[in-house]
XYZ file of C-alpha atoms in Angstrom:
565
model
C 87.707 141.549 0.702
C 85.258 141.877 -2.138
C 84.183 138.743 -4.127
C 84.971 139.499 -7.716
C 84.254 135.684 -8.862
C 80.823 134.438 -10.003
C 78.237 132.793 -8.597
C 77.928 129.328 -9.829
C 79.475 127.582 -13.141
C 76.282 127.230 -14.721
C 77.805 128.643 -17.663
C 81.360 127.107 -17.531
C 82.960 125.523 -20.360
C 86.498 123.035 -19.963
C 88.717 125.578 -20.622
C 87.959 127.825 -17.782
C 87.189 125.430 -15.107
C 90.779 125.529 -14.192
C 90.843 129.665 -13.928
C 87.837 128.976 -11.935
C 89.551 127.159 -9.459
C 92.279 129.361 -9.705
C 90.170 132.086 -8.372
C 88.941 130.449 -5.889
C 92.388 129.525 -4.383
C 93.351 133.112 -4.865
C 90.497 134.234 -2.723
C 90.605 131.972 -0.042
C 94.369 131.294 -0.178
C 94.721 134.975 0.482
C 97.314 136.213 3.254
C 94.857 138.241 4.469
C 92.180 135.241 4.655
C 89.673 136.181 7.683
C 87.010 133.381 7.894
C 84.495 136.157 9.377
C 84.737 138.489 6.113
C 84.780 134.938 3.494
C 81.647 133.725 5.505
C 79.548 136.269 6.165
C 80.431 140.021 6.274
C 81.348 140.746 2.709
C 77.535 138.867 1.454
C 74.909 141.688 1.395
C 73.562 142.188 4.854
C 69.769 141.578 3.518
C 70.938 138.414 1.521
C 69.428 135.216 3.146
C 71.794 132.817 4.331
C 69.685 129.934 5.894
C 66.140 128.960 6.190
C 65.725 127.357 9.568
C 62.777 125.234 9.161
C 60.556 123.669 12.175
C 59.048 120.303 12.652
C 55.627 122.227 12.208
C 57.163 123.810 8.953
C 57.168 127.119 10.497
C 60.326 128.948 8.749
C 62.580 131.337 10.297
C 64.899 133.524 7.330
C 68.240 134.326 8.892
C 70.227 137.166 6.801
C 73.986 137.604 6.763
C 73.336 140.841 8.405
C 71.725 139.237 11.393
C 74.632 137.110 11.802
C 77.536 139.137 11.397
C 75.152 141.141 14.390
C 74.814 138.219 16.612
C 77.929 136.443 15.610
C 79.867 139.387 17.046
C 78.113 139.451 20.128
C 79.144 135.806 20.782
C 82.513 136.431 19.519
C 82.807 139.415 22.435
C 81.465 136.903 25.264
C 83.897 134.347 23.864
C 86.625 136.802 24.137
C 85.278 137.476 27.805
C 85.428 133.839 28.865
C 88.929 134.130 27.803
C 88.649 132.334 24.204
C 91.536 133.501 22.183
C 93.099 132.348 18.938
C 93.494 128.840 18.460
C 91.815 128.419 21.673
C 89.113 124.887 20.962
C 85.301 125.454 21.315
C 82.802 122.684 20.661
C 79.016 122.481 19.996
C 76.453 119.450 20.868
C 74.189 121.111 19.150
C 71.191 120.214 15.892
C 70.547 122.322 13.379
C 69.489 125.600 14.073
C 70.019 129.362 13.864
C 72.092 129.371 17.126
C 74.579 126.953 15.617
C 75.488 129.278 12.874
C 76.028 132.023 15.118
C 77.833 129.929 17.437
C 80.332 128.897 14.350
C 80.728 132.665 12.989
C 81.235 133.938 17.172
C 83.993 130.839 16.791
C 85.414 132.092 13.986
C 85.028 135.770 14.559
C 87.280 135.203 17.222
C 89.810 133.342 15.025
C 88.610 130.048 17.870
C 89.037 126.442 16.587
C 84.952 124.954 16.446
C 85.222 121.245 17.195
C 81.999 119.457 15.878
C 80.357 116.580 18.421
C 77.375 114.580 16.764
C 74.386 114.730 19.080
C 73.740 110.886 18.859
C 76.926 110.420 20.767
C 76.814 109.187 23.850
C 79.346 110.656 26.918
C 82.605 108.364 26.943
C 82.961 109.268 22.876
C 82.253 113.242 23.838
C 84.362 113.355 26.340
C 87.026 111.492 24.320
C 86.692 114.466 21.565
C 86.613 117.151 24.162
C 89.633 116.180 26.522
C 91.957 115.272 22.990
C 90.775 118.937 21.420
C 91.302 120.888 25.126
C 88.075 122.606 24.552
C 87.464 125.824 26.748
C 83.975 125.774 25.602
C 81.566 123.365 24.776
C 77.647 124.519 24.030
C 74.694 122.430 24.175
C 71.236 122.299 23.372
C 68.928 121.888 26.581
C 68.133 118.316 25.042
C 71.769 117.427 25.097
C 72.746 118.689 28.014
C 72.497 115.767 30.852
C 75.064 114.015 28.496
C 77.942 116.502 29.845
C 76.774 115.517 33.388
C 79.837 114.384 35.860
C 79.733 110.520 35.589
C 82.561 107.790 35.149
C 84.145 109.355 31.656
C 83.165 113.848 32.289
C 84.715 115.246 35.384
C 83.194 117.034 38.086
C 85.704 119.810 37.693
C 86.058 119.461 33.918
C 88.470 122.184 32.495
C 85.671 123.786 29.836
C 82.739 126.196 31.002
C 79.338 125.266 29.617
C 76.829 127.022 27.909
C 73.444 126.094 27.307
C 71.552 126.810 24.258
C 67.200 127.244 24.517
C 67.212 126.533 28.291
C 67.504 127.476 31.629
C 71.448 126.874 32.726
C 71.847 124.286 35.943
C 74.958 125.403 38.562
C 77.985 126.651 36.599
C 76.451 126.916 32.945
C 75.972 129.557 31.155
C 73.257 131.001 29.133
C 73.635 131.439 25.437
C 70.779 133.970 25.176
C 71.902 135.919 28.283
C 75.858 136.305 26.677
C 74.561 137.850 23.745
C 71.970 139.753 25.199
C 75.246 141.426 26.865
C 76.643 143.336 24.371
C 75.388 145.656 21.606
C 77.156 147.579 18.369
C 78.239 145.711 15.379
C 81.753 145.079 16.595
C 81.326 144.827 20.497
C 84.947 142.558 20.006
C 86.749 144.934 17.507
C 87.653 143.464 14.217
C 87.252 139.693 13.440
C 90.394 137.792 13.379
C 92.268 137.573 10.165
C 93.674 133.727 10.686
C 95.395 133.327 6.892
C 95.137 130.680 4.737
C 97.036 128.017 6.982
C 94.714 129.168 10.013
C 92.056 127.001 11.617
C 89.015 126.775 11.197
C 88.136 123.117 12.278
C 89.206 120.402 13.919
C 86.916 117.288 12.997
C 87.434 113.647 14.870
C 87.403 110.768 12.200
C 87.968 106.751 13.151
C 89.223 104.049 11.838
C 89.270 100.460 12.744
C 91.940 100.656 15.681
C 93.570 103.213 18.180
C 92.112 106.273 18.872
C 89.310 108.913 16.891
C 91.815 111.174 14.198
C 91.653 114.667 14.332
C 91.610 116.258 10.952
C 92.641 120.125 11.341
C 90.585 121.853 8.492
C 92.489 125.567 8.009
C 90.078 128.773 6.042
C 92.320 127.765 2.348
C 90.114 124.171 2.682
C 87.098 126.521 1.930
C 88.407 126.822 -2.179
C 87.169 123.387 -2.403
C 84.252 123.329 -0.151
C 82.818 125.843 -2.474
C 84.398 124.209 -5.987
C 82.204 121.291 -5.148
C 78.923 122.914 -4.372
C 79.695 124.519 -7.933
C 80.999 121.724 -10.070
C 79.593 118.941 -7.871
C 76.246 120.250 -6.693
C 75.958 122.785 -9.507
C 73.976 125.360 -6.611
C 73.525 128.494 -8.762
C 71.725 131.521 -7.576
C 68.255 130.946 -7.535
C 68.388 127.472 -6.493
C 66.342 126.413 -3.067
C 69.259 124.190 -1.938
C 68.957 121.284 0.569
C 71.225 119.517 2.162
C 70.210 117.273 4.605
C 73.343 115.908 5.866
C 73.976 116.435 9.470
C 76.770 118.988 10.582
C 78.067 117.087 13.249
C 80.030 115.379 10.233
C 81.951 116.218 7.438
C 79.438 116.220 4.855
C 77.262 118.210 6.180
C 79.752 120.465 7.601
C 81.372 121.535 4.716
C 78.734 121.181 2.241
C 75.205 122.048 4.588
C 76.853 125.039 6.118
C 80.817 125.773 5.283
C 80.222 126.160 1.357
C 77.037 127.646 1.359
C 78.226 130.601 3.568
C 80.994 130.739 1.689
C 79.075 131.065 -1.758
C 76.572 133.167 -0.441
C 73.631 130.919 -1.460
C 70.612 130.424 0.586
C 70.585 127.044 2.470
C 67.986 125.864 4.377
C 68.339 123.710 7.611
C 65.421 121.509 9.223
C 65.661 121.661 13.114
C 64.332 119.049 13.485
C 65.016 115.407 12.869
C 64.776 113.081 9.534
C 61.582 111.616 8.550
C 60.193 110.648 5.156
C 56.847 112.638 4.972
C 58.450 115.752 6.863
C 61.134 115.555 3.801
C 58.225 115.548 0.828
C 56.387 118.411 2.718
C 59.410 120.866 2.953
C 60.537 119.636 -0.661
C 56.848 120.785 -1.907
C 56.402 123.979 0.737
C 59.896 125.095 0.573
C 59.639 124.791 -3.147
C 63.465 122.724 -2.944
C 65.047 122.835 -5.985
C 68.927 121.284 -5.512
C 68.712 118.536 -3.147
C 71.827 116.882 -1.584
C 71.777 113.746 1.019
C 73.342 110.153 2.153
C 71.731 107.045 -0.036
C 69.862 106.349 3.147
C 67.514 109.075 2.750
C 66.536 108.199 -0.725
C 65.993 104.823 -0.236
C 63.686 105.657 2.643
C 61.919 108.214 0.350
C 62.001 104.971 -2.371
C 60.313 102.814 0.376
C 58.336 105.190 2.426
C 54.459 104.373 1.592
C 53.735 108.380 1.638
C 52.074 109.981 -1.625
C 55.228 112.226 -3.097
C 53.664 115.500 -3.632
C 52.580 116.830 -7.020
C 54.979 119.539 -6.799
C 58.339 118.367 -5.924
C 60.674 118.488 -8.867
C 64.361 118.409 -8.494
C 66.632 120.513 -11.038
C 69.708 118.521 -8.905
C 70.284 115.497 -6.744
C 73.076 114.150 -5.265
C 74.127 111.474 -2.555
C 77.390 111.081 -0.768
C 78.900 109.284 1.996
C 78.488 105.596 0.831
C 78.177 103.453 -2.927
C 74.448 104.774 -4.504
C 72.981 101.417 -5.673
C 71.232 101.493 -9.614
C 67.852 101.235 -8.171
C 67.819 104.756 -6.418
C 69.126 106.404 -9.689
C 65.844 105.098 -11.914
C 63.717 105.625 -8.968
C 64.969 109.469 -8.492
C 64.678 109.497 -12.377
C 60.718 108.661 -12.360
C 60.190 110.243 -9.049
C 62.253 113.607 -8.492
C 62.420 114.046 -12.635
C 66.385 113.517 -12.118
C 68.807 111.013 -11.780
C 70.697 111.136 -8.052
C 74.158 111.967 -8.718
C 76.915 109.600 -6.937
C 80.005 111.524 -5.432
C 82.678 110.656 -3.175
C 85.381 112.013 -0.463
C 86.531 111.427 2.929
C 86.394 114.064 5.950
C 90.618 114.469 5.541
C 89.952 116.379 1.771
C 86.163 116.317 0.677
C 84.736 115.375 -2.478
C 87.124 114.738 -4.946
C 85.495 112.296 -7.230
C 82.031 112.973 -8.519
C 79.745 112.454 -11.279
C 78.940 116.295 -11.123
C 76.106 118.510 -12.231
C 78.027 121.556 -13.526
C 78.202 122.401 -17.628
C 81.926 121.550 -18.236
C 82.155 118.854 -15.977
C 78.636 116.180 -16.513
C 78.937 113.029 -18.335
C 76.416 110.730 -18.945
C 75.878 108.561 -15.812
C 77.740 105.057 -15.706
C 76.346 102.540 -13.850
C 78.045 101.867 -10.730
C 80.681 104.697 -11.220
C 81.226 107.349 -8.846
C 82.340 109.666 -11.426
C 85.486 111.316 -12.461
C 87.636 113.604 -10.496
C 86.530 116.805 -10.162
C 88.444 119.987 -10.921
C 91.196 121.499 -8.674
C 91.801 117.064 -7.882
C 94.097 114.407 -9.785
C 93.102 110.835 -8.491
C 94.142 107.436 -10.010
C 93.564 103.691 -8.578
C 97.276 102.454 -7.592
C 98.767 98.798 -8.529
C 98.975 96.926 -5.282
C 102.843 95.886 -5.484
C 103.472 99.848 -5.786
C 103.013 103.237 -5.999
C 102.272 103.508 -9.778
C 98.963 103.804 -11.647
C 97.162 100.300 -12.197
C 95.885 99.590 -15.860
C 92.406 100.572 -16.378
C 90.163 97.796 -15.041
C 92.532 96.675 -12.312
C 91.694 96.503 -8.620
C 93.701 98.785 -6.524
C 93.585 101.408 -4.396
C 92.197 104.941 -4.519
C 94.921 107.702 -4.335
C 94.639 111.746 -5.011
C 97.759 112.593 -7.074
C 99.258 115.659 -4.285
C 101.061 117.722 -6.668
C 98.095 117.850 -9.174
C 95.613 118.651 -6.683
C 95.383 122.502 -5.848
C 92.297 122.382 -3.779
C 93.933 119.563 -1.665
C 94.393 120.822 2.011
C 94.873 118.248 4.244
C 98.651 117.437 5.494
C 98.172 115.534 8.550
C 96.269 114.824 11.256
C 96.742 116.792 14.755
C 99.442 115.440 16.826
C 99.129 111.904 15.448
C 102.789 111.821 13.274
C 102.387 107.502 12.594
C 98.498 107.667 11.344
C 99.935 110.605 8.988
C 102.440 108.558 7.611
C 100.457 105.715 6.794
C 98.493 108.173 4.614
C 100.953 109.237 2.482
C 103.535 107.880 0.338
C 106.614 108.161 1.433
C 107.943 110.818 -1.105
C 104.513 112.643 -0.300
C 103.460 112.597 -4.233
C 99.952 110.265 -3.104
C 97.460 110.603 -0.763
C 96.529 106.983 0.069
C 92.775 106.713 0.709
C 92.600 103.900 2.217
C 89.389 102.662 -0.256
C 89.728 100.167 -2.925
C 88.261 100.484 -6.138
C 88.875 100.190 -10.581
C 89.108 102.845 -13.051
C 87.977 102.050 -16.837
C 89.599 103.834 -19.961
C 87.716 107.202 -19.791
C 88.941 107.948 -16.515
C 85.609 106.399 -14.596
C 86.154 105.351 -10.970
C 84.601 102.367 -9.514
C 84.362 101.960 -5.402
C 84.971 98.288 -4.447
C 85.358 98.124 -0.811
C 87.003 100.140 2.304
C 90.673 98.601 3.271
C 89.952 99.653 6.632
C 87.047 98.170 7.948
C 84.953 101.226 8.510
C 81.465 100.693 8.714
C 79.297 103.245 6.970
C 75.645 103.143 7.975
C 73.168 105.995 6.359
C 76.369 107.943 5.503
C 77.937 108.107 8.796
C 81.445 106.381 9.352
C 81.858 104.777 12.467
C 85.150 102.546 13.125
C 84.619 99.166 14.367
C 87.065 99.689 17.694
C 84.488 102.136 18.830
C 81.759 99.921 19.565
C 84.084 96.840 20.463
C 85.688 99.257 23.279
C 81.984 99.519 24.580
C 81.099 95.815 24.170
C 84.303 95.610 26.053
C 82.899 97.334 28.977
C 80.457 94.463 29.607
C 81.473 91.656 32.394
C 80.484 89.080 30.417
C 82.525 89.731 27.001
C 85.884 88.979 26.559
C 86.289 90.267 23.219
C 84.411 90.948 20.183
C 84.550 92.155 16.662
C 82.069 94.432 14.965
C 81.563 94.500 11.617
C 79.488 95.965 8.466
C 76.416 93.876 7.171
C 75.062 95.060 3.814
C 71.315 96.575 4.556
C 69.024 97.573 1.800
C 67.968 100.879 3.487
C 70.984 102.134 5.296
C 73.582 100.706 3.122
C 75.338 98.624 5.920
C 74.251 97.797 10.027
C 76.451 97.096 12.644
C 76.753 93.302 13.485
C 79.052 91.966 16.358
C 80.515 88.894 16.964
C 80.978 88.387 20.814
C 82.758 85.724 22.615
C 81.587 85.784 26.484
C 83.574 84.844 29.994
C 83.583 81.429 30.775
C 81.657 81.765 33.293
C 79.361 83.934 31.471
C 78.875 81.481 28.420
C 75.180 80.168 29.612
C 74.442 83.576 29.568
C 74.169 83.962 25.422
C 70.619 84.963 24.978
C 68.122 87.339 23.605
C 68.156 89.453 27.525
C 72.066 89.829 26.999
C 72.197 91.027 22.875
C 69.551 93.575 24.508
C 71.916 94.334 27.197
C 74.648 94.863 24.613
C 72.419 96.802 22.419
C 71.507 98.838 25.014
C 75.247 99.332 26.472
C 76.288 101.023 22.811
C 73.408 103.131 22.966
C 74.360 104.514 25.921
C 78.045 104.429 26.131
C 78.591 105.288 22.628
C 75.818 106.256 19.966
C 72.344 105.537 19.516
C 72.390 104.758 15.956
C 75.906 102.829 15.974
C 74.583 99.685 18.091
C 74.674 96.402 16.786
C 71.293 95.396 14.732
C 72.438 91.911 15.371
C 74.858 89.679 17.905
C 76.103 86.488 17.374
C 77.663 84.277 19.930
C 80.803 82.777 19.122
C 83.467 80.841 20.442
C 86.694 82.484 18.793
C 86.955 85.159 16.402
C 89.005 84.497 13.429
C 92.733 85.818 13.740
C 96.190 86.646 12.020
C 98.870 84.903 13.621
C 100.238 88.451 15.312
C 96.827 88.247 16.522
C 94.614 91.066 14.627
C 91.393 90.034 14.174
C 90.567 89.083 10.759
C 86.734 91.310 10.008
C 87.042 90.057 6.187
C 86.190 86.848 7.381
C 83.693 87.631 9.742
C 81.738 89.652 6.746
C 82.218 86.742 4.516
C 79.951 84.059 7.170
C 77.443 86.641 7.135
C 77.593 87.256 3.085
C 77.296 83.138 2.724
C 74.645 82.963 5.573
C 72.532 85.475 3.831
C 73.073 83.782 0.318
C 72.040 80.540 1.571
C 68.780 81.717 3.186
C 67.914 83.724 -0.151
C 68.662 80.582 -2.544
């Protein structure tokens, strides 16, 4: 399917951004959709697709013709470990040349790629795995003591394993040896064609109770992936584009990898992980010229003590995945020679909202405001009492307006009917977000707060039940409650209030908030354990008996406003 749209809306004006995302819809809406051809194959095969860059700063080009190569080579030993449409394969893998392969072999093969963050610890993999019925999981060397048999991964588990930049240990596989197995440029046959409706994704989300969501992500969700990086992120042609969001979530996902392959831009990816100086030196090497990342990472830039190189100089920047405080924005102004851009979305549709960098679509920056829907999206802030628009100014909450939205793709999440509904309005015409926030006369939105007690630290989302399960786990906790602090570098830590056993309560103590600590670290994810744990003897509670967090975050808000007075 050749692309007849442009690259970019550099030069957009109003009036066409709508045919714009008409295109786009066309294209990827297509009957004949195949994720393979959208992706990769129809780019020109000696067009660079990523820049893998090392720790040492070493740089590895990889072209769209070397994956379509190796991508079908995976996508004929998928086929031969009896992968077949539909069929669930998941990656604990970091950034690297061998994940995109992995995702195009997935997709090749019209496979489902289920995305497992490598912080995770083995009860929340194994959670993801068992729920998606994965028939293959691969894993970097690094990772791969975390799929051991223990108390939550089975000694007989149901998917076949295969190791990525290692030797493999009993029944694992070797990536490098499958692909080494097959030559031509089809070894498979033809990629599967999936259609719009098909696939491509299925992404675990969580909220504050119950179970991780799945969010099923089908090949027409890439219209909007690539709307934003061109009216969001404004990535034209002969940008160096950045983003440093990891793919084991959706941000990174669909805006590091998804909508650059799907633009055909270059992208570059840093195996390695984040650190300050190691972000100035491939800014200034790498020459980086659109630059996209959680407020985390600029504040730590903000704070770090390291000299910012003479020749880093941002055309773009943009942060997603929590509220961008004022400070960053004059700081990026003085330092990068821009302002960071503030956008928002959620993992079940994307960004929607934005204060975005294409001609056509940027405003002057508002303080505080996360910008204005973008095109292909209708959002308003609903009254409270209803389902009806709230009058500019007024607190309510953040809805996407369905039947004004063509780039909206989610419908549901997999096999979880309730948690659908309570998304939704009943006659379907709002998406209910779940976030509260205002929007002024001109259309401006303003995020207030989350409704459902997710905690988002450095721009990941992790739900509060998550790490209470853990905490749980411990004999000497009979319940707890874990809850967002605000933190000037991350945005928010994990606290948790913990009441103990009876018999345990002349235990409370700096040895057992270590232990606890410790147990999240290892049960669940290294950077979701509580920075603090306070001792209590009751946690505040609705008379059904659901733990009130509000309060919880209020003590700590007056606390810290008392020691700071």
């Amino acid at each position: 399917m050749p692309d007849t749209t442009h690259r970019g809306s550099g030069g957009a004006t109003p009036s066409s951004l709508r045919s714009r995302v008409d295109d786009l819809i066309a294209v990827y809406g297509s009957a004949e959709a195949c994720a393979a051809d959208l992706l990769c194959d129809r780019h020109p095969a000696d067009s660079v697709a990523f820049t893998v860059v090392e720790a040492d700063l070493s740089a590895r080009d990889l072209t769209y013709g070397e994956l379509r190569r190796e991508s079908a080579r995976f996508a004929a030993a998928l086929a031969d470990l009896g992968v077949g449409q539909g069929d669930a394969v998941a990656t604990l893998m970091g950034k690297s040349a061998e994940l995109v392969v992995a995702l195009l072999g997935i997709w090749r093969r019209g496979a489902v790629y289920v995305p497992l963050f490598t912080a995770f610890a083995p009860p929340a993999i194994a959670l993801r795995l068992t729920a998606a019925r994965v028939k293959v999981v691969l894993v970097d060397r690094d990772q791969g003591s975390k799929l051991a048999p223990g108390p939550d991964l089975p000694a007989d588990a149901p998917w076949q394993t295969v190791v990525v930049g290692g030797s493999p240990q009993g029944h694992e596989l070797s990536f490098e040896e499958l692909l080494s197995g097959y030559s031509g440029d089809e070894p498979q046959g033809r990629p599967v064609a999936l259609g719009p409706d098909g696939l491509l994704v299925k992404l675990f989300t969580s909220g504050t109770t119950g179970a991780p969501k799945a969010v099923p992500v089908p090949v027409r969700a890439l219209a909007s992936f690539r709307a934003y990086l061109e009216f969001g992120l404004d990535v034209r042609p002969d940008d160096v584009f950045w983003n440093a969001a990891d793919p084991g979530w959706a941000y990174g996902l669909y805006y590091a990898v998804l909508g650059p392959l799907a633009a055909g831009v270059r992208s570059i990816l840093l195996h390695t992980g984040f650190s300050a100086p190691l972000t100035w030196q491939v800014m200034e090497q790498f020459k980086v010229t659109n630059f996209a990342a959680a407020p985390t990472v600029y504040r730590t830039l903000r704070t770090s003590s390291e000299q910012v190189p003479d020749g880093v100089r941002l055309r773009r920047a943009s942060s997603a995945g929590e509220p961008l405080t004022p400070d960053v924005v004059s700081w990026s102004q003085e330092v990068l020679g821009v302002p960071v851009h503030d956008h928002y979305g959620q993992t079940e549709h994307g960004m929607v909202i934005s204060n975005g960098w294409a001609d056509g679509v940027r405003s002057p920056l508002r303080g505080g405001s996360m910008g204005r829907p973008l095109p292909g999206w209708s959002a308003a802030v609903l009254r409270g009492d209803g389902h009806e628009p709230a009058p500019p100014g007024t607190m309510g909450q953040v809805a996407i307006r369905v039947a004004d939205s063509p780039l909206m793709w989610f419908t549901g999440y997999a096999d979880a009917p309730e948690k659908t509904a309570a998304r939704f309005t009943a006659d379907r015409r709002w998406y209910l977000t779940g976030d509260a926030g205002t929007q002024d006369e001109d259309g401006f939105f303003y995020f207030s707060a989350r409704d459902d007690d997710v905690i988002i630290m450095a721009g990941y989302r992790i739900g509060p039940f998550d790490v209470e399960s853990v905490l749980a786990e411990h004999a000497a906790v009979a319940e707890s409650a874990v809850v967002g602090v605000p933190d000037e570098l991350r945005g928010e830590v994990l606290e948790a209030f913990v009441v103990l056993r009876p018999e345990a309560a002349g235990d409370a103590g700096e040895a057992l908030v270590t232990e606890l600590q410790q147990l999240v670290k290892r049960r669940f994810a290294a950077h979701a354990y509580p920075r603090a744990v306070h001792f209590v003897d009751r946690l505040p509670k609705t008379p059904s008996g659901k733990v009130q967090r509000f309060r919880l975050r209020e003590r700590r808000a007056g606390e810290q406003s008392s020691r700071n007075s």
